mmCIF file of C-alpha atoms in Angstrom:
data_model
loop_
_atom_site.group_PDB
_atom_site.id
_atom_site.type_symbol
_atom_site.label_atom_id
_atom_site.label_comp_id
_atom_site.label_asym_id
_atom_site.label_seq_id
_atom_site.Cartn_x
_atom_site.Cartn_y
_atom_site.Cartn_z
ATOM 1 C CA ALA A 1 40.971 -6.159 15.798
ATOM 2 C CA GLN A 2 38.693 -7.939 18.208
ATOM 3 C CA SER A 3 36.735 -10.672 16.526
ATOM 4 C CA VAL A 4 34.443 -13.598 17.160
ATOM 5 C CA SER A 5 34.679 -16.720 15.000
ATOM 6 C CA GLN A 6 31.947 -19.273 14.574
ATOM 7 C CA HIS A 7 33.348 -22.279 12.793
ATOM 8 C CA ASN A 8 30.195 -23.705 11.288
ATOM 9 C CA HIS A 9 27.997 -21.583 9.064
ATOM 10 C CA HIS A 10 25.426 -24.284 8.372
ATOM 11 C CA VAL A 11 24.680 -27.378 10.410
ATOM 12 C CA ILE A 12 22.104 -30.017 9.537
ATOM 13 C CA LEU A 13 21.097 -32.599 12.138
ATOM 14 C CA SER A 14 18.427 -35.167 12.698
ATOM 15 C CA GLU A 15 16.253 -35.002 15.777
ATOM 16 C CA ALA A 16 17.873 -36.495 18.902
ATOM 17 C CA ALA A 17 21.382 -35.884 17.568
ATOM 18 C CA SER A 18 23.845 -34.042 19.777
ATOM 19 C CA LEU A 19 24.866 -30.504 18.937
ATOM 20 C CA GLU A 20 28.055 -28.561 19.454
ATOM 21 C CA LEU A 21 28.592 -25.146 17.893
ATOM 22 C CA GLY A 22 32.050 -23.662 18.118
ATOM 23 C CA CYS A 23 32.866 -20.079 19.096
ATOM 24 C CA ASN A 24 36.279 -18.497 19.541
ATOM 25 C CA TYR A 25 37.109 -14.891 20.324
ATOM 26 C CA SER A 26 40.287 -12.901 19.984
ATOM 27 C CA TYR A 27 40.179 -10.576 22.999
ATOM 28 C CA GLY A 28 42.730 -11.411 25.707
ATOM 29 C CA GLY A 29 41.286 -9.681 28.757
ATOM 30 C CA THR A 30 38.148 -10.126 30.792
ATOM 31 C CA VAL A 31 35.102 -10.817 28.664
ATOM 32 C CA ASN A 32 31.389 -11.378 28.993
ATOM 33 C CA LEU A 33 30.150 -14.092 26.659
ATOM 34 C CA PHE A 34 26.732 -14.662 25.154
ATOM 35 C CA TRP A 35 24.827 -16.951 22.862
ATOM 36 C CA TYR A 36 21.787 -15.461 21.151
ATOM 37 C CA VAL A 37 19.243 -17.362 19.077
ATOM 38 C CA GLN A 38 16.973 -16.176 16.287
ATOM 39 C CA TYR A 39 14.079 -18.504 15.454
ATOM 40 C CA PRO A 40 12.520 -18.111 12.004
ATOM 41 C CA GLY A 41 10.535 -14.898 11.868
ATOM 42 C CA GLN A 42 11.302 -13.980 15.458
ATOM 43 C CA HIS A 43 13.514 -11.455 17.168
ATOM 44 C CA LEU A 44 16.970 -12.225 18.502
ATOM 45 C CA GLN A 45 16.819 -13.470 22.072
ATOM 46 C CA LEU A 46 19.339 -14.394 24.741
ATOM 47 C CA LEU A 47 20.013 -18.122 25.072
ATOM 48 C CA LEU A 48 22.645 -18.016 27.799
ATOM 49 C CA LYS A 49 25.465 -15.874 29.159
ATOM 50 C CA TYR A 50 28.740 -16.135 31.062
ATOM 51 C CA PHE A 51 30.132 -13.364 33.235
ATOM 52 C CA SER A 52 32.186 -15.177 35.878
ATOM 53 C CA GLY A 53 32.223 -18.243 38.132
ATOM 54 C CA ASP A 54 31.387 -21.751 36.968
ATOM 55 C CA PRO A 55 32.602 -21.992 33.363
ATOM 56 C CA LEU A 56 29.757 -24.359 32.480
ATOM 57 C CA VAL A 57 26.606 -22.316 32.101
ATOM 58 C CA LYS A 58 23.109 -23.507 31.439
ATOM 59 C CA GLY A 59 20.567 -21.636 29.409
ATOM 60 C CA ILE A 60 17.025 -22.022 28.229
ATOM 61 C CA LYS A 61 15.638 -25.033 26.365
ATOM 62 C CA GLY A 62 18.347 -27.444 27.518
ATOM 63 C CA PHE A 63 21.291 -25.579 26.034
ATOM 64 C CA GLU A 64 24.602 -25.199 27.818
ATOM 65 C CA ALA A 65 27.955 -23.649 27.020
ATOM 66 C CA GLU A 66 31.453 -24.077 28.362
ATOM 67 C CA PHE A 67 33.936 -21.240 28.734
ATOM 68 C CA ILE A 68 37.507 -22.441 28.257
ATOM 69 C CA LYS A 69 39.725 -19.457 28.952
ATOM 70 C CA SER A 70 42.928 -21.068 27.711
ATOM 71 C CA LYS A 71 41.318 -21.748 24.341
ATOM 72 C CA PHE A 72 39.400 -18.456 24.110
ATOM 73 C CA SER A 73 36.347 -20.570 23.411
ATOM 74 C CA PHE A 74 32.689 -20.610 24.406
ATOM 75 C CA ASN A 75 31.101 -23.567 22.651
ATOM 76 C CA LEU A 76 27.371 -24.195 22.712
ATOM 77 C CA ARG A 77 26.046 -27.692 23.309
ATOM 78 C CA LYS A 78 22.797 -29.589 23.511
ATOM 79 C CA PRO A 79 22.681 -33.355 24.073
ATOM 80 C CA SER A 80 19.573 -34.005 21.975
ATOM 81 C CA VAL A 81 18.188 -31.481 19.503
ATOM 82 C CA GLN A 82 14.560 -31.077 18.511
ATOM 83 C CA TRP A 83 12.968 -29.836 15.314
ATOM 84 C CA SER A 84 12.016 -26.655 17.202
ATOM 85 C CA ASP A 85 15.722 -25.847 17.667
ATOM 86 C CA THR A 86 15.921 -24.926 13.991
ATOM 87 C CA ALA A 87 17.236 -21.358 14.150
ATOM 88 C CA GLU A 88 20.277 -19.178 13.656
ATOM 89 C CA TYR A 89 22.680 -19.033 16.594
ATOM 90 C CA PHE A 90 25.022 -16.149 17.303
ATOM 91 C CA CYS A 91 27.958 -16.053 19.663
ATOM 92 C CA ALA A 92 28.790 -12.593 21.034
ATOM 93 C CA VAL A 93 31.451 -11.082 23.267
ATOM 94 C CA THR A 94 31.693 -7.922 25.314
ATOM 95 C CA PRO A 95 35.303 -7.090 26.177
ATOM 96 C CA GLY A 96 35.644 -5.957 29.789
ATOM 97 C CA GLY A 97 34.668 -2.354 30.441
ATOM 98 C CA TYR A 98 32.862 -1.906 27.146
ATOM 99 C CA ASN A 99 29.156 -1.832 26.401
ATOM 100 C CA LYS A 100 29.415 -3.064 22.830
ATOM 101 C CA LEU A 101 28.648 -6.581 21.679
ATOM 102 C CA ILE A 102 30.868 -8.136 19.042
ATOM 103 C CA PHE A 103 28.988 -10.818 17.149
ATOM 104 C CA GLY A 104 30.120 -13.829 15.224
ATOM 105 C CA ALA A 105 28.800 -14.485 11.728
ATOM 106 C CA GLY A 106 26.150 -16.900 12.993
ATOM 107 C CA THR A 107 25.395 -20.585 12.478
ATOM 108 C CA ARG A 108 22.230 -21.728 10.784
ATOM 109 C CA LEU A 109 20.974 -24.940 12.327
ATOM 110 C CA ALA A 110 18.409 -27.084 10.552
ATOM 111 C CA VAL A 111 16.965 -30.030 12.458
ATOM 112 C CA HIS A 112 15.107 -32.623 10.442
ATOM 113 C CA PRO A 113 12.390 -34.768 12.018
ATOM 114 C CA ASP B 1 9.312 -8.088 29.887
ATOM 115 C CA VAL B 2 11.444 -5.642 28.014
ATOM 116 C CA LYS B 3 9.864 -4.524 24.811
ATOM 117 C CA VAL B 4 11.826 -3.039 21.947
ATOM 118 C CA THR B 5 9.566 -1.963 19.121
ATOM 119 C CA GLN B 6 10.679 -1.118 15.618
ATOM 120 C CA SER B 7 8.135 0.889 13.690
ATOM 121 C CA SER B 8 8.216 -1.106 10.456
ATOM 122 C CA ARG B 9 8.842 -4.778 9.676
ATOM 123 C CA TYR B 10 9.320 -4.166 5.942
ATOM 124 C CA LEU B 11 10.248 -1.061 3.987
ATOM 125 C CA VAL B 12 10.851 -0.524 0.299
ATOM 126 C CA LYS B 13 12.588 2.700 -0.712
ATOM 127 C CA ARG B 14 14.158 4.170 -3.824
ATOM 128 C CA THR B 15 17.809 5.046 -4.254
ATOM 129 C CA GLY B 16 18.490 8.557 -2.985
ATOM 130 C CA GLU B 17 15.533 8.724 -0.625
ATOM 131 C CA LYS B 18 15.976 9.778 2.983
ATOM 132 C CA VAL B 19 14.917 6.900 5.226
ATOM 133 C CA PHE B 20 14.005 6.946 8.898
ATOM 134 C CA LEU B 21 13.967 3.790 11.002
ATOM 135 C CA GLU B 22 12.413 4.217 14.420
ATOM 136 C CA CYS B 23 12.964 2.239 17.598
ATOM 137 C CA VAL B 24 11.259 2.598 20.968
ATOM 138 C CA GLN B 25 12.004 0.751 24.199
ATOM 139 C CA ASP B 26 9.792 0.736 27.262
ATOM 140 C CA MET B 27 12.224 -0.187 30.053
ATOM 141 C CA ASP B 28 14.048 3.072 30.669
ATOM 142 C CA HIS B 29 17.309 1.661 29.317
ATOM 143 C CA GLU B 30 20.185 4.081 28.950
ATOM 144 C CA ASN B 31 21.907 2.276 26.084
ATOM 145 C CA MET B 32 20.442 1.820 22.645
ATOM 146 C CA PHE B 33 22.026 0.302 19.547
ATOM 147 C CA TRP B 34 21.492 -0.043 15.822
ATOM 148 C CA TYR B 35 22.862 -3.052 13.958
ATOM 149 C CA ARG B 36 22.571 -4.368 10.454
ATOM 150 C CA GLN B 37 22.345 -8.089 9.883
ATOM 151 C CA ASP B 38 23.583 -9.624 6.652
ATOM 152 C CA PRO B 39 23.937 -13.317 5.768
ATOM 153 C CA GLY B 40 27.390 -14.633 6.602
ATOM 154 C CA LEU B 41 28.388 -11.408 8.363
ATOM 155 C CA GLY B 42 26.377 -11.632 11.550
ATOM 156 C CA LEU B 43 25.378 -8.386 13.236
ATOM 157 C CA ARG B 44 27.476 -5.304 12.733
ATOM 158 C CA LEU B 45 27.128 -2.246 14.924
ATOM 159 C CA ILE B 46 26.228 0.970 13.109
ATOM 160 C CA TYR B 47 25.777 3.426 15.981
ATOM 161 C CA PHE B 48 24.981 3.345 19.644
ATOM 162 C CA SER B 49 23.811 5.835 22.227
ATOM 163 C CA TYR B 50 24.397 5.778 25.962
ATOM 164 C CA ASP B 51 22.224 8.758 26.835
ATOM 165 C CA VAL B 52 19.874 11.306 25.346
ATOM 166 C CA LYS B 53 21.600 13.343 22.636
ATOM 167 C CA MET B 54 24.751 11.209 23.002
ATOM 168 C CA LYS B 55 25.936 8.929 20.245
ATOM 169 C CA GLU B 56 28.991 6.989 19.223
ATOM 170 C CA LYS B 57 29.981 5.456 15.934
ATOM 171 C CA GLY B 58 30.048 1.712 15.689
ATOM 172 C CA ASP B 59 31.931 -0.365 13.179
ATOM 173 C CA ILE B 60 30.069 0.676 10.011
ATOM 174 C CA PRO B 61 28.652 4.205 10.440
ATOM 175 C CA GLU B 62 29.243 5.420 6.874
ATOM 176 C CA GLY B 63 26.042 6.478 5.161
ATOM 177 C CA TYR B 64 24.063 6.534 8.404
ATOM 178 C CA SER B 65 23.250 8.980 11.157
ATOM 179 C CA VAL B 66 21.218 8.682 14.346
ATOM 180 C CA SER B 67 19.069 10.784 16.609
ATOM 181 C CA ARG B 68 18.195 10.339 20.260
ATOM 182 C CA GLU B 69 16.026 13.191 21.478
ATOM 183 C CA LYS B 70 14.212 11.142 24.120
ATOM 184 C CA LYS B 71 15.505 8.311 26.266
ATOM 185 C CA GLU B 72 13.074 5.764 24.910
ATOM 186 C CA ARG B 73 13.510 6.513 21.215
ATOM 187 C CA PHE B 74 16.489 5.956 18.933
ATOM 188 C CA SER B 75 16.223 6.714 15.237
ATOM 189 C CA LEU B 76 18.468 5.538 12.423
ATOM 190 C CA ILE B 77 18.642 7.798 9.376
ATOM 191 C CA LEU B 78 19.839 6.906 5.919
ATOM 192 C CA GLU B 79 20.540 10.334 4.433
ATOM 193 C CA SER B 80 20.513 9.106 0.839
ATOM 194 C CA ALA B 81 19.625 5.448 0.566
ATOM 195 C CA SER B 82 21.734 3.245 -1.674
ATOM 196 C CA THR B 83 21.225 -0.309 -2.878
ATOM 197 C CA ASN B 84 24.074 -1.566 -0.691
ATOM 198 C CA GLN B 85 22.045 -0.524 2.331
ATOM 199 C CA THR B 86 19.471 -3.189 1.572
ATOM 200 C CA SER B 87 19.572 -5.250 4.745
ATOM 201 C CA MET B 88 17.873 -6.265 7.978
ATOM 202 C CA TYR B 89 18.208 -3.562 10.634
ATOM 203 C CA LEU B 90 17.996 -4.478 14.312
ATOM 204 C CA CYS B 91 17.572 -2.156 17.253
ATOM 205 C CA ALA B 92 18.583 -3.149 20.773
ATOM 206 C CA SER B 93 18.682 -1.654 24.228
ATOM 207 C CA SER B 94 20.441 -2.423 27.498
ATOM 208 C CA LEU B 95 20.563 -1.162 31.040
ATOM 209 C CA VAL B 96 23.771 0.328 32.410
ATOM 210 C CA GLY B 97 25.240 -2.116 34.911
ATOM 211 C CA SER B 98 23.396 -5.097 33.452
ATOM 212 C CA GLU B 99 26.578 -6.613 32.041
ATOM 213 C CA ASN B 100 25.419 -5.496 28.625
ATOM 214 C CA ILE B 101 22.531 -7.901 28.216
ATOM 215 C CA GLN B 102 20.891 -6.469 25.125
ATOM 216 C CA TYR B 103 17.244 -6.826 24.175
ATOM 217 C CA PHE B 104 16.379 -6.766 20.500
ATOM 218 C CA GLY B 105 13.496 -5.609 18.387
ATOM 219 C CA ALA B 106 11.957 -7.727 15.652
ATOM 220 C CA GLY B 107 13.938 -5.988 12.929
ATOM 221 C CA THR B 108 13.156 -3.915 9.856
ATOM 222 C CA ARG B 109 13.889 -5.460 6.495
ATOM 223 C CA LEU B 110 14.787 -2.595 4.189
ATOM 224 C CA SER B 111 14.973 -2.959 0.433
ATOM 225 C CA VAL B 112 16.466 -0.099 -1.550
ATOM 226 C CA LEU B 113 15.629 -0.274 -5.245
#
């Protein structure tokens, strides 16, 4: 079955630390890749997406992600986190030709001042 | 901005009750989705609809049904609520041809006692 794996369920960082959240998917064909973020008490919103082209994509609030096809990975990065980045982050995949999103289990990030 | 509105933020129901969760989107999107979000499991697709009166089962449709009588409205129905349906329910919509970028509502937290 198609699946999305997020390696870290909980991450705790201090402000200014660097962040990398892992995401791997199991589908072998063409995929669209997404990172969504859910801030406390808010709705899920799109952070960034990859459809094609440059495998390094930039999103809102200084986040970026790199698509590595050979590793079936789409890791999320931020060089220096802020307290306001405290949220839950979800990686999601749409296999080519489908209109369904397959989500990972999510990673809860807590950033301490 | 796309707006996806879920009628209730919090609901408390009794076991065996019939429960209706309503979702309305204002951007004329063809696709609408219902997910449930549980800690450690991410978002799991219950049902989706790609047109009025059309529906398809997602990954966990048991115990649920849906209704889409108008393009902007997608209802999730729990025919006989059970305690294991206590969860956060998220509605989303997307435009055909938009590479499946989904826009989410704020969620309904349902407690079944």
